[in-house]
Short mmCIF file of C-alpha atoms and ligand atoms in Angstrom, two decimals:
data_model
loop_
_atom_site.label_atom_id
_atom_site.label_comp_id
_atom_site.label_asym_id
_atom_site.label_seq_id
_atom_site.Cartn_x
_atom_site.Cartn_y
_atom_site.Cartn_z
CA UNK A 1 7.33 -18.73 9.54
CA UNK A 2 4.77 -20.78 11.36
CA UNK A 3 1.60 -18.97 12.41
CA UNK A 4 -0.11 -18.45 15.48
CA UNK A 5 -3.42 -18.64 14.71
CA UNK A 6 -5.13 -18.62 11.66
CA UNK A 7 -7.17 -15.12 10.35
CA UNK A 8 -8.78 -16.02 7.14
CA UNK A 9 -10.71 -13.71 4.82
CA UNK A 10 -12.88 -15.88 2.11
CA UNK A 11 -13.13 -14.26 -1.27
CA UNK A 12 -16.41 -15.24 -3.58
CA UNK A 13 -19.27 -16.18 -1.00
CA UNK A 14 -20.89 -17.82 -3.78
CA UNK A 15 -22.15 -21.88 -4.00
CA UNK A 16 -18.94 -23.85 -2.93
CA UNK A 17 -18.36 -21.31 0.29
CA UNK A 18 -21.04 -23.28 2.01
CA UNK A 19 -18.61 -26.53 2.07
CA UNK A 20 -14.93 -24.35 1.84
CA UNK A 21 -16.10 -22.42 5.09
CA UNK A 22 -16.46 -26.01 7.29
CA UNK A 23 -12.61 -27.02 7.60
CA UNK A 24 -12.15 -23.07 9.11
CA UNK A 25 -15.20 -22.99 11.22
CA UNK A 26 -14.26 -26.70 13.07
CA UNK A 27 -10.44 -25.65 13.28
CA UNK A 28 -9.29 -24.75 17.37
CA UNK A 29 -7.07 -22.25 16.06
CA UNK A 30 -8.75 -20.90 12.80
CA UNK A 31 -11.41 -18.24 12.33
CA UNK A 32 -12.80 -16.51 9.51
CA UNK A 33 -12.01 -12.71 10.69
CA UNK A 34 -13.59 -11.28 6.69
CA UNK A 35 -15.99 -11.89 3.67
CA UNK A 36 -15.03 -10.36 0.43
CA UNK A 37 -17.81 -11.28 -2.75
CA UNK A 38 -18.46 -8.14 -5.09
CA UNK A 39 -22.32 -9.47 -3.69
CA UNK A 40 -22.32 -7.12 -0.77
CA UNK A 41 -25.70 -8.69 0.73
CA UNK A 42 -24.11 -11.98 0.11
CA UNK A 43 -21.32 -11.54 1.67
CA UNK A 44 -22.89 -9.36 5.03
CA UNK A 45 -25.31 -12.71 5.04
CA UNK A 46 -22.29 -15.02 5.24
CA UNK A 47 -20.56 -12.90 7.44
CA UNK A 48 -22.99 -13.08 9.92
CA UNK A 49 -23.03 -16.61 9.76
CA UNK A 50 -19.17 -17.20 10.14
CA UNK A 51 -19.19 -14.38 12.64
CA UNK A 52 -16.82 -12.34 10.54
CA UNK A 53 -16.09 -9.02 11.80
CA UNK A 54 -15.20 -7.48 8.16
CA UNK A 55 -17.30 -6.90 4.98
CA UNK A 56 -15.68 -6.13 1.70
CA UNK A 57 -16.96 -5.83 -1.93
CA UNK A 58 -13.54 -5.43 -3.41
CA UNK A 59 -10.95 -7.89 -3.43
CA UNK A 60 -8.45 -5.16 -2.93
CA UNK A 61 -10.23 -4.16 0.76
CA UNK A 62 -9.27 -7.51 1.56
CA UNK A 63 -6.14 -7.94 0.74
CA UNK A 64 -5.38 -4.55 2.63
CA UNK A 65 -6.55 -5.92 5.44
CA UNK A 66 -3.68 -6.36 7.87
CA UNK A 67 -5.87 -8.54 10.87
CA UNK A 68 -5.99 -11.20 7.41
CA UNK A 69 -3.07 -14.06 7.23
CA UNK A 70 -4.12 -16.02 4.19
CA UNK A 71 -7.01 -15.85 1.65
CA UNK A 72 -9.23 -18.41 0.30
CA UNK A 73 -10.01 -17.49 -3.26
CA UNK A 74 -13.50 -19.16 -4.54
CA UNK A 75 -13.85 -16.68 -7.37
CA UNK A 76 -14.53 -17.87 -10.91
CA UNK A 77 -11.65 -18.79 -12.91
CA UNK A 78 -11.08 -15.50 -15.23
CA UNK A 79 -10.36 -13.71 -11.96
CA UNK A 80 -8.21 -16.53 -10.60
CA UNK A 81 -4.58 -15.30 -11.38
CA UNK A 82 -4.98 -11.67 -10.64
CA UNK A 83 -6.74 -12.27 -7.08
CA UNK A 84 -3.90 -14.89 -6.65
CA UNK A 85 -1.06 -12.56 -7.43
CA UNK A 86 -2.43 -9.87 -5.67
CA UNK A 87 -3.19 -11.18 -2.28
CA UNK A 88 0.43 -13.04 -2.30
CA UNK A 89 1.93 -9.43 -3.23
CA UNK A 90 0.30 -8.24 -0.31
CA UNK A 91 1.58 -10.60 1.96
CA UNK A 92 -1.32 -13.04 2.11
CA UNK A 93 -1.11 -16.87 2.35
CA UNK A 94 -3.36 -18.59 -0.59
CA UNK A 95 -5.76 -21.44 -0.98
CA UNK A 96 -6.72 -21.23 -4.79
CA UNK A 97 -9.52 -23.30 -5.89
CA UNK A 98 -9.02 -26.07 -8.90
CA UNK A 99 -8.30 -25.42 -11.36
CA UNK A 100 -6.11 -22.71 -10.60
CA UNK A 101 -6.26 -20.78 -13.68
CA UNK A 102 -7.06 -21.39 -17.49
CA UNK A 103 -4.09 -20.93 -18.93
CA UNK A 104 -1.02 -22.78 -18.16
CA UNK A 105 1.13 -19.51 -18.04
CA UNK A 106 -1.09 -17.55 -15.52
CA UNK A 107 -0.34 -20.20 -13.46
CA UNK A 108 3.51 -19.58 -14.07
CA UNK A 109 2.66 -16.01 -12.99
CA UNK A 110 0.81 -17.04 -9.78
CA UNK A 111 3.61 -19.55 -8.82
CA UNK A 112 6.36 -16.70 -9.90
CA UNK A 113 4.02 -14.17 -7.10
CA UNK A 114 4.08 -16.95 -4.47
CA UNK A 115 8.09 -17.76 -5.00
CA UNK A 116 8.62 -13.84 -4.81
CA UNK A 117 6.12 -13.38 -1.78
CA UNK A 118 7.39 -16.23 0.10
CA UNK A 119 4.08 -17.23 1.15
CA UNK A 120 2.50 -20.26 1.20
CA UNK A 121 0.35 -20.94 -2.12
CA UNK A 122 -1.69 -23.80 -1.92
CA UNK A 123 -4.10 -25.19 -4.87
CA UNK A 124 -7.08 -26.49 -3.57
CA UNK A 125 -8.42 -29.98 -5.29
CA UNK A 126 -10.54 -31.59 -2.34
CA UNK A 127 -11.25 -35.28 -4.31
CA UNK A 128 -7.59 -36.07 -2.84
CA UNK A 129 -8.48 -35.24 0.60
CA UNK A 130 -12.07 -38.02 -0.33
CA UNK A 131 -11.72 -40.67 2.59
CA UNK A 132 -12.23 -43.45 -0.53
CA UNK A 133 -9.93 -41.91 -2.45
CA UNK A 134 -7.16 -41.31 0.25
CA UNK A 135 -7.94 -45.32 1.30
CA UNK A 136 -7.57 -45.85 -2.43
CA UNK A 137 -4.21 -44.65 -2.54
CA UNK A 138 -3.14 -46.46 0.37
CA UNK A 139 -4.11 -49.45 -0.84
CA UNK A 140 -2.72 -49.10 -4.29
CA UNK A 141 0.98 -47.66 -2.92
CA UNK A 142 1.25 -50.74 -0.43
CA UNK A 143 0.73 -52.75 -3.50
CA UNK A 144 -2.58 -54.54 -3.24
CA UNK A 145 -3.11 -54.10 -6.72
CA UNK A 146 0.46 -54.97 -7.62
CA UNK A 147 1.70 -52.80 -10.24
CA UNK A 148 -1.14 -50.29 -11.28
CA UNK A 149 -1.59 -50.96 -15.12
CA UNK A 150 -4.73 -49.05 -15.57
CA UNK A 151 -7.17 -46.53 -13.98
CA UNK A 152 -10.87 -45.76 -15.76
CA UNK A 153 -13.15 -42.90 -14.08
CA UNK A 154 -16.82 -42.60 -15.01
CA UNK A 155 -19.13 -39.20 -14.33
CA UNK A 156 -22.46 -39.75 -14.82
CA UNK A 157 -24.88 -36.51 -14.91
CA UNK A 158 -28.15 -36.31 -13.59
CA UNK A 159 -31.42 -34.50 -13.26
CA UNK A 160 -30.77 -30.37 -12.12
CA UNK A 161 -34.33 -30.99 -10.12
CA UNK A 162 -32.13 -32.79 -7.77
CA UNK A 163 -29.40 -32.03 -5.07
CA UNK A 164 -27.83 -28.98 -3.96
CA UNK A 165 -29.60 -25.27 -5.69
CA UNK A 166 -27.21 -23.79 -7.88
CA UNK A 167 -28.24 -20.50 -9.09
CA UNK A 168 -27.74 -18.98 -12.76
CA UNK A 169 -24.97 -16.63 -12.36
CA UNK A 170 -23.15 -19.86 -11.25
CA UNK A 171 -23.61 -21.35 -14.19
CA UNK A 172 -23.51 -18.81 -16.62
CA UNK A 173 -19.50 -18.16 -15.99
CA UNK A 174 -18.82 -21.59 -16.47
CA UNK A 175 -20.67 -22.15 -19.58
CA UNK A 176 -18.68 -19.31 -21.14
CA UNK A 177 -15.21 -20.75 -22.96
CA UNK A 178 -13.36 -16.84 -21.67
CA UNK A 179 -14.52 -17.01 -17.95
CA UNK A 180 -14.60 -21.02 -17.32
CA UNK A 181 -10.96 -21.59 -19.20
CA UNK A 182 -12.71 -24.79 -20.82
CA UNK A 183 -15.88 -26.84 -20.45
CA UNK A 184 -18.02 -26.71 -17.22
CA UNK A 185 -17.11 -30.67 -17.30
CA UNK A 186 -14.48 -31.75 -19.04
CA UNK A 187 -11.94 -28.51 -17.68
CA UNK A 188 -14.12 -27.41 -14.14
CA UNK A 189 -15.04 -30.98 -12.59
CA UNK A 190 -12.47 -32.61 -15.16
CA UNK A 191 -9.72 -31.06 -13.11
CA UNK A 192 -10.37 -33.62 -9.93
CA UNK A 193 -10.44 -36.48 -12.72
CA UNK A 194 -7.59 -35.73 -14.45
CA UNK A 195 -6.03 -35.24 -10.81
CA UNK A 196 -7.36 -38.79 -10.07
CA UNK A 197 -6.12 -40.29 -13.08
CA UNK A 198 -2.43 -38.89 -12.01
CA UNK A 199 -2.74 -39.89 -8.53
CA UNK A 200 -2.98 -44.15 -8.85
CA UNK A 201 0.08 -44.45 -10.86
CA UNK A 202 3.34 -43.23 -10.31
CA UNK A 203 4.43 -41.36 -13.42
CA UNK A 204 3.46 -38.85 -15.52
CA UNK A 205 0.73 -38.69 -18.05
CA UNK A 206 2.53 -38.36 -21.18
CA UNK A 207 -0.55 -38.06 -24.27
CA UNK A 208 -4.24 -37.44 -24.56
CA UNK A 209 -7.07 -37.84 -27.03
CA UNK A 210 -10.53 -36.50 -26.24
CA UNK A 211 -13.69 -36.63 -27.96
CA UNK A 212 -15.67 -34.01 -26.64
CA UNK A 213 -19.29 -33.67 -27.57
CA UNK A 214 -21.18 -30.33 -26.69
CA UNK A 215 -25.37 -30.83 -26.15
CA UNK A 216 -27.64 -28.18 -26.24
CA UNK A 217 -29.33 -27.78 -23.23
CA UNK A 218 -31.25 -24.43 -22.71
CA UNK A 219 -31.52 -21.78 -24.68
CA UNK A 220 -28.10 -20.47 -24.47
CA UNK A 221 -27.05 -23.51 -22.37
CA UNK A 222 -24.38 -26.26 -23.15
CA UNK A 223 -23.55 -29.39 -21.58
CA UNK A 224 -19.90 -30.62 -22.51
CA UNK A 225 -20.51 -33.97 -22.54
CA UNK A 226 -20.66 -36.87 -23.64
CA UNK A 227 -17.02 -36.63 -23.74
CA UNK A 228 -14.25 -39.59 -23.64
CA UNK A 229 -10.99 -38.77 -23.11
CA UNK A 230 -8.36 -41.58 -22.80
CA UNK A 231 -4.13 -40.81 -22.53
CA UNK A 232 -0.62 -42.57 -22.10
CA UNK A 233 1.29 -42.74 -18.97
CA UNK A 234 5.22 -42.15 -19.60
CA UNK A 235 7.28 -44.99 -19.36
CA UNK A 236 7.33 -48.77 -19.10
CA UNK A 237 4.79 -51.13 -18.70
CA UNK A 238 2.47 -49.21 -21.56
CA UNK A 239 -0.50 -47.87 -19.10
CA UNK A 240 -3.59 -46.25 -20.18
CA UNK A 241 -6.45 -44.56 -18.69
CA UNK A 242 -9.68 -43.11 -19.90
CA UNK A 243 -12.87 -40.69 -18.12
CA UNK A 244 -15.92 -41.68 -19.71
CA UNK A 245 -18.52 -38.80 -19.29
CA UNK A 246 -22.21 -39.63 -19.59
CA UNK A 247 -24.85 -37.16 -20.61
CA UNK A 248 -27.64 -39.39 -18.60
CA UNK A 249 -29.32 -35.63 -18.20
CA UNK A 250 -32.40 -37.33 -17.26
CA UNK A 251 -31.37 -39.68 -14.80
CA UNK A 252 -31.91 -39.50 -11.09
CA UNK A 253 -28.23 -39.35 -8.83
CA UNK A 254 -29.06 -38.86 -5.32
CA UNK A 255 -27.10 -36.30 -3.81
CA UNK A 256 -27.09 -33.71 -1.27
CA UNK A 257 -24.77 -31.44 -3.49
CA UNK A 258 -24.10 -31.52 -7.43
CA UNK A 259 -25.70 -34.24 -9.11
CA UNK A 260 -22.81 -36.30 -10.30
CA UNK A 261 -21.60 -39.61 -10.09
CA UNK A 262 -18.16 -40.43 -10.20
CA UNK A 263 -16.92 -43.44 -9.62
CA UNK A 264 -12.83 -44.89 -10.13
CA UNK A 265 -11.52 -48.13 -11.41
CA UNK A 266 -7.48 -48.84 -10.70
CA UNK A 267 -6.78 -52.41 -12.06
CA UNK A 268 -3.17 -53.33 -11.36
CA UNK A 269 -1.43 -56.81 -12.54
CA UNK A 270 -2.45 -58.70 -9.15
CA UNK A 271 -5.61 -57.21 -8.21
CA UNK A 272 -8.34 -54.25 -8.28
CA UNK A 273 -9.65 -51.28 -6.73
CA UNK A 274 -13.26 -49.75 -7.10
CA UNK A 275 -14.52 -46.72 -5.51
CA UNK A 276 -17.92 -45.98 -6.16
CA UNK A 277 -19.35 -42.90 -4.92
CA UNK A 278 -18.20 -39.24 -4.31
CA UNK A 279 -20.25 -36.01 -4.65
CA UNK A 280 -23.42 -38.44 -5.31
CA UNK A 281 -24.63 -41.73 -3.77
CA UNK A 282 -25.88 -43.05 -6.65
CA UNK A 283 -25.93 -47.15 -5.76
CA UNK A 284 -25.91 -48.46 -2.39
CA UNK A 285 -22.81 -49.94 -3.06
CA UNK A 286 -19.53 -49.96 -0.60
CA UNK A 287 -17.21 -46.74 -1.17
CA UNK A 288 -14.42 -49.02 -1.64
CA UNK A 289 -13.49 -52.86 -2.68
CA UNK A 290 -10.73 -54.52 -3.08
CA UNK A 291 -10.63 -57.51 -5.63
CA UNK A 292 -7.05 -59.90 -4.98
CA UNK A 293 -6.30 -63.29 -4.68
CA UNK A 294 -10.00 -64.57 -5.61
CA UNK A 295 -11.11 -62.35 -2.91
CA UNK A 296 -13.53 -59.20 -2.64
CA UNK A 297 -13.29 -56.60 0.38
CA UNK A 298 -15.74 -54.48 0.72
CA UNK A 299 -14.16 -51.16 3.29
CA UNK A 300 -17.89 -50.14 4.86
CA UNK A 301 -16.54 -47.65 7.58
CA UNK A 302 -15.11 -45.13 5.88
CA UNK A 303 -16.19 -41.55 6.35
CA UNK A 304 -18.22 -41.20 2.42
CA UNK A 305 -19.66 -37.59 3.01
CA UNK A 306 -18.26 -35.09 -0.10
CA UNK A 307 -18.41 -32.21 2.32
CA UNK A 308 -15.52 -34.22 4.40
CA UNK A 309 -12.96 -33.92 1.21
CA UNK A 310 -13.48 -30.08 2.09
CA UNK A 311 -12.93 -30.27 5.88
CA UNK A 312 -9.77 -32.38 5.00
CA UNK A 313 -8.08 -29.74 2.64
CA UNK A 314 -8.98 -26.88 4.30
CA UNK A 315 -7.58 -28.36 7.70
CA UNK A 316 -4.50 -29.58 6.07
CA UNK A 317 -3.99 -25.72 5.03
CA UNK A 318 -4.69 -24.58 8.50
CA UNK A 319 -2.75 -27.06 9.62
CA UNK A 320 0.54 -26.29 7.12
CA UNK A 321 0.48 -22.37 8.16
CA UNK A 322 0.42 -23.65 12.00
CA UNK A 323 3.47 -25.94 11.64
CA UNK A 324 5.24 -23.90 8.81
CA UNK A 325 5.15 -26.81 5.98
CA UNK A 326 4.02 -26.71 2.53
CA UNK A 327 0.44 -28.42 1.27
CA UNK A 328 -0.98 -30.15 -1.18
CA UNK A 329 -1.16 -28.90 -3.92
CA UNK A 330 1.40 -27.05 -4.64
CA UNK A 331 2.00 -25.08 -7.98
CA UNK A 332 4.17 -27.27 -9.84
CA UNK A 333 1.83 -30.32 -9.30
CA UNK A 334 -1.25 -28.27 -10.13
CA UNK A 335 0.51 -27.37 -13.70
CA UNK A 336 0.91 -31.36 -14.62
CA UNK A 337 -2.95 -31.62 -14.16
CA UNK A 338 -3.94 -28.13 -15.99
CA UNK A 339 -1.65 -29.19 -18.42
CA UNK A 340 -3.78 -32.81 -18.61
CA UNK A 341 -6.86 -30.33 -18.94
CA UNK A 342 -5.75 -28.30 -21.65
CA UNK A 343 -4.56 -30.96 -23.49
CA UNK A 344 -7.86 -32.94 -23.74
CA UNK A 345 -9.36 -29.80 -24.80
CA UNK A 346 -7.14 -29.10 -27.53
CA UNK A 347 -7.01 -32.72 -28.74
CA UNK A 348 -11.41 -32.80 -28.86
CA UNK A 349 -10.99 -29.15 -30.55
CA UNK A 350 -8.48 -29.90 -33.43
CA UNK A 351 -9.34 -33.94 -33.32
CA UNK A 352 -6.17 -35.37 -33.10
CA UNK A 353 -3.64 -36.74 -30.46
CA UNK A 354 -1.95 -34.03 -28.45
CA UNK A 355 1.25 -34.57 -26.24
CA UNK A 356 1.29 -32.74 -22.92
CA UNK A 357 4.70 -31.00 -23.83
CA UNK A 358 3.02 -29.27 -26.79
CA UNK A 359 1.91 -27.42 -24.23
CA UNK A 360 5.30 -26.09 -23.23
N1 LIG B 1 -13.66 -28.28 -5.34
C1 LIG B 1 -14.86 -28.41 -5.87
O1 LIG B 1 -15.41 -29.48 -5.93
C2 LIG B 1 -15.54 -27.18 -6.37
C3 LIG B 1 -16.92 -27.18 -6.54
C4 LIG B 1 -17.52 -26.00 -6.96
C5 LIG B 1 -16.76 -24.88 -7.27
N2 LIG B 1 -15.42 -24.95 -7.15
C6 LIG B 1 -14.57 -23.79 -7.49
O2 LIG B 1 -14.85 -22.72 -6.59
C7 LIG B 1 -14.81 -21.48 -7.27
C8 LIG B 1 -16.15 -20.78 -7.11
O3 LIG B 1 -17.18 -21.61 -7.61
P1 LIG B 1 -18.71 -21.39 -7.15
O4 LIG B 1 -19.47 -22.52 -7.69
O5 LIG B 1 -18.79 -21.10 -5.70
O6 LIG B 1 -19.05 -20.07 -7.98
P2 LIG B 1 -20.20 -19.01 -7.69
O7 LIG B 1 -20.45 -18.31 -8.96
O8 LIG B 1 -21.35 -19.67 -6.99
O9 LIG B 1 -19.51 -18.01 -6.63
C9 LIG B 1 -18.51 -17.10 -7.01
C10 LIG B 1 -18.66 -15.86 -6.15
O10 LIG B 1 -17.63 -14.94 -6.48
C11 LIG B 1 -18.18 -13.63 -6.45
N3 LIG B 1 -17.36 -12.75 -7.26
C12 LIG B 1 -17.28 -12.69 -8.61
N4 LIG B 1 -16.39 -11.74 -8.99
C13 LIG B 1 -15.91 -11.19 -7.85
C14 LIG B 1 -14.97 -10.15 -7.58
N5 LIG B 1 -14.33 -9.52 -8.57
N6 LIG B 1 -14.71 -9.83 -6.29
C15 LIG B 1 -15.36 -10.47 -5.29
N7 LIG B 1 -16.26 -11.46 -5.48
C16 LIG B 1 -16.53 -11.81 -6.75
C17 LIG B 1 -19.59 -13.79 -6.98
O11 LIG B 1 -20.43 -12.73 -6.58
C18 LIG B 1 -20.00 -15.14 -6.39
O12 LIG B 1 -20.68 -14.99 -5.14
C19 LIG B 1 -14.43 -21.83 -8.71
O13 LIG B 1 -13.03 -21.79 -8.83
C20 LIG B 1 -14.90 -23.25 -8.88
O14 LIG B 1 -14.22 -24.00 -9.86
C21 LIG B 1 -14.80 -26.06 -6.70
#
């Protein structure tokens, strides 16, 4: 049943809150009514910044709240599943950020809560909602690439002295294989490329083989990269992709959040697409060209900010509770690209070629 109005309660005030709150704060008929983060200064600071009403340390508070319709869940992955199942069996709508879980059975029992609840579960990947991206996909779907044979994604690290702060405990969960699910990389950011690589060509990514290199970088600190990781689309014509991650750990990338560069290559039999920046602005390049027919367009007046990909998904949830329809991404979609995930781990782990069905 279509809602009202919109009561959210955010769970895990931590680093990406500052973007996830935006799409809520701009939204006519949104508000966030409570702040749940086991940080209790944290989350009375953020709080009183959203103008939330409600404090909570324990998830559980929350999701006994009854002036709460859904729940945003920015927690780190380990506690992904049982926060999910618990606020659907309470009644509570769901955003879940990517990647949704680490295993591809807790996701099964998060989508099993959400079918049982009949609320709306919604996985949150925001590089789908990027204005390049979305153009990207526009483009490529009216067919100004012809038939997409090909799409290549590049990440490029850079220097921690640069862009957004992000603090220790942060890190720490992600650089630890139980709480993470996979690499801080090639599984935590690798989720929006693997969700890229799926989203230029209609049909399903069938194999995967990843080399995966780990670098030491602190004392107890690991970088999961350089990593290439390259796969088989199902189907006729053959297609292939491959993410190339660089450990440039030195390098400057501008940014105002994580210093990363990704950029996207879709090459189709008539023609080819480019985008060029995301979370950084590495090159003063357009966001988007278009190579056909002897011809480059350059597309300079598209909105480029990352924070915007946030606004986007978190209005198009608001927006799906208001008129009662389901979002992107739903569970089923979300499994193909853990699966994707998983896969490339296994495949760098055991060095060999690893089909996604293997997987079950
Ligand atoms: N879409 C993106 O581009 C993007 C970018 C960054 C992070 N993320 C995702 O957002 C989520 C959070 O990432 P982050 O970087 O903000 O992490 P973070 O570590 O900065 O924040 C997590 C917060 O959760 C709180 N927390 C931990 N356990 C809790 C519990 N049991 N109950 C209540 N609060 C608890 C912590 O105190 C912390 O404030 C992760 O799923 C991550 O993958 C997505």
């Amino acid at each position: 049943m279509a809602l009202e109005r919109v009561r959210v309660g955010i769970l895990g005030a931590g680093r990406i809150a500052d973007l996830q709150c935006l799409g809520y704060l701009e939204h006519p008929r949104a508000e966030i009514v409570a702040v749940c983060d086991a940080d209790g200064a944290l989350a009375r600071e953020r709080a009183a910044s959203w103008r939330a009403a409600r404090v909570y340390t324990r998830a559980e508070q929350l999701f006994a709240d009854p002036e709460v319709d859904a729940v945003d869940i920015l927690t780190p992955h380990h506690l992904h599943a049982e926060h999910a199942i618990a606020a659907l069996a309470a009644g509570k709508h769901v955003s879940l950020q990517k990647p949704p879980t680490r295993t591809l059975a807790e996701l099964d029992r998060v989508a099993a809560a959400a079918a049982a609840s009949g609320r709306l579960l919604r996985v949150f990947e925001n590089f789908w909602y990027y204005p390049p991206h979305r153009k990207a996909r526009e483009l490529v779907e009216a067919g100004a690439v012809g038939v997409p044979l090909s799409v290549r994604v590049k990440t490029a690290a850079g220097r921690a002295d640069r862009g957004w702060k992000v603090g220790l405990s942060s890190l720490g969960w992600r650089m630890n294989r139980e709480t993470c699910g996979g690499g801080p990389t090639t599984f935590d950011h690798g989720y929006h490329c693997y969700q890229m690589a799926r989203c230029f060509v209609p049909a399903d990514v069938e194999r995967v083989h990843a080399f995966i290199h780990w670098t030491r970088i602190g004392e107890d600190a690991w970088y999961d990269g350089p990593a290439l990781v390259s796969w088989k689309y199902a189907g006729d014509p053959p297609r292939f992709g491959s993410w190339e991650v660089i450990a440039s750990l030195g390098m400057q990338v501008r940014s105002s959040y994580y210093v990363s560069d990704d950029r996207i290559e879709i090459h189709g039999t008539e023609g080819i697409v480019w985008v060029n920046r995301c979370t950084g602005k590495l090159l003063d390049e357009p966001a988007l060209v278009l190579y056909r027919e002897g011809e480059t367009r350059a597309f300079h007046d598209l909105p480029v900010d990352w924070a915007d990909s946030f606004r986007l998904g978190t209005r198009d949830f608001v927006d799906a509770l208001l008129e009662g329809r389901p979002c992107f991404q739903d569970a089923a979609d979300a499994r193909k690209t853990l699966a994707f995930a998983l896969a490339a781990g296994v495949s760098a782990a055991e060095g060999r070629e690893v089909a996604l069905a293997e997987l079950g």
